[in-house]
Amino acid sequence: MRARSGEVPGAYAVAIAGRSFAVDVDQWQRGTLETQRQQIDVSEVPGEQSLNPRDLWRRSQHDWTHGSGQLWRDREEASPRRFDASRGVDPWERGELTLLPRAERIDSFSGTVGKAIVAAGRLYVVRGNFLSYWNGSSWSDTSSFSSTIVDVATDGERVYCATESDGIEAVTSTSDNPATINDLVADRVAFAKGRLMAAAGADVYDVSDITDPDPPDPVSALVNPDWQWDTFGEGLRFIFAAGHSGDTSMVYRWGIREDGTRLRAGAQAGRLPDGERVYAMVFYLGLVVLGTSKGVRLGVEEGEGVQIGPVVETGGPVRDLEPHGRFVWFTWSDPDNGGGPSLGRIDLTRFLPGQDLVAAWAPDLEAEGVSSGECVSVVTFDDRRVFVVEGEGVFRESTVPVGEGWVDSGRVAFGLDEEKVFWSFDVHADSLPVGATVAAEVRVDGSDDPAGRGSVSSVSDPTLRVRVGGRGEYAQSRVTLSAGGGEAPVVTRWLLRAYGVPDRSDVVQVPLNLYETVARFHGGVEHADPEREFDWLKRIERDGEPVEVQELGRHYWAVIDQIVRGPNLRLSTDGHSLEGPCVVTLRVIDDG
């Protein structure tokens, strides 16, 4: 790099990389670089990309069925059908946002409340050493078991209970008196592939012969005596069980012999990352669904094992899973969004782009007014979700919506880190019952104070336009729905408008005088070689490196974008070269 020329602004007006030049001041130009390129839309379907980029930029959303958990709305890997977070909102109908049902308390039990299970038209809930059951209108209790119930399972008619010290006992809809099925003192029981399975310590048992009360021989005895089984499940071909020792958690499998009499030897089928433990497992719609200490994972049977996909993190353990329709509900709590014990929901028919084993999910029913206690169990009873909150009671999906719910969009940056002015935010509701409202607010760059907010309650004109006006890198919206008269509004789309205000680079066109005889800035002349000067400029252009430019009393860094020699060139006096004007176009990259 040449040193700065001492002849500027004395003898010459301009220096490029330390070399001084005379200029034609009348043709000297300086302006700003155009920041928006011309656009040609080559897609077959019109969309936001079809609009003139010189107009206000647009981002819209009219489908939320890819669920929650996407912080950025318009990055390359993002789905246009996802959002960041929600509470009390149902996003699962294409093209609609509405409110979820309220979860009503159907009983407040004192003391410990445990796992729920449905059998023979009853909803059973574990309560210490007996079961409470509900027939849809009233609660009753079974007779007391001999000791505390530690786990339950059902074949659809009987409820099998593993007790703390008195073996496996069962009740039916025709007899509330527990009857001993087997003397095995088990930690876990489950009904999988038509077989009653049990686990005690490190051993797994097939106790399907309920006519024989003697403990059977274990079908698998692990070498590690500290191993504990956590849950059972099933797949297309195998019975599965997951367990742990220390921070190691694995899934094992057992096949059934061709004659159906016994199980084959168990073998490892999959492994969880260290420190993550499986609490629940179901097989549904061809997928193995795992509830773990970290969240929810999906898996598929592959050969003799299970391929386990990425975790959907829930911020706490998932204790139970309940499949129904195309969904799987899971227990969780959502403290980051101010929620307490609640359910989440996964849609097993919609998978996230580029992630075969990550399904769309979102928060779901919430135990309103309850801030403590863990959601430990979920079932479907009378086509409604029912869940148990430890220490609080039993909650059921109702037929009326929650009073209020909200959804946060992902951050919208229009794919650019440059600043924008966010102009307006529109929300349209196709249904706005009397007394219901739809409100919206937009925050820029994560500010605590909204740059714009507003609400609409007009049944005749349910479109809301919020004037924003904030300036920053990104904007994030929150749309809040409030019920009226027991009916929920339905939002169908939102639209954010903005325009870019990036730092603008200057473009300078400097007409250099490349002549054999050059006039100095304040008088006098000197001789030069125009061809050599032009070749030197071309080398700078080809290198593409920034150079320091001096203009009179200022200096800056620039890149030579173009060199045009002429017009009106003429032969030099010796006839061996050309002389005349040469326009150098400079793109300023650092003005100072």
mmCIF file of C-alpha atoms in Angstrom, residues 3 16 79 81 110 126 184 228-229 289 377 554:
data_model
loop_
_atom_site.group_PDB
_atom_site.id
_atom_site.type_symbol
_atom_site.label_atom_id
_atom_site.label_comp_id
_atom_site.label_asym_id
_atom_site.label_seq_id
_atom_site.Cartn_x
_atom_site.Cartn_y
_atom_site.Cartn_z
ATOM 1 C CA ALA A 3 1.785 6.123 1.567
ATOM 2 C CA ILE A 16 -5.433 6.965 -5.151
ATOM 3 C CA SER A 79 -40.698 -22.779 8.668
ATOM 4 C CA ARG A 81 -45.851 -22.089 9.672
ATOM 5 C CA SER A 110 -56.225 -34.457 49.754
ATOM 6 C CA VAL A 126 -54.087 -43.937 42.287
ATOM 7 C CA LEU A 184 -44.169 -60.782 42.686
ATOM 8 C CA GLN A 228 -33.796 -49.823 37.562
ATOM 9 C CA TRP A 229 -36.581 -50.150 34.982
ATOM 10 C CA VAL A 289 -42.764 -41.776 21.441
ATOM 11 C CA SER A 377 -50.459 -38.347 34.287
ATOM 12 C CA ARG A 554 -10.636 14.409 3.128
#
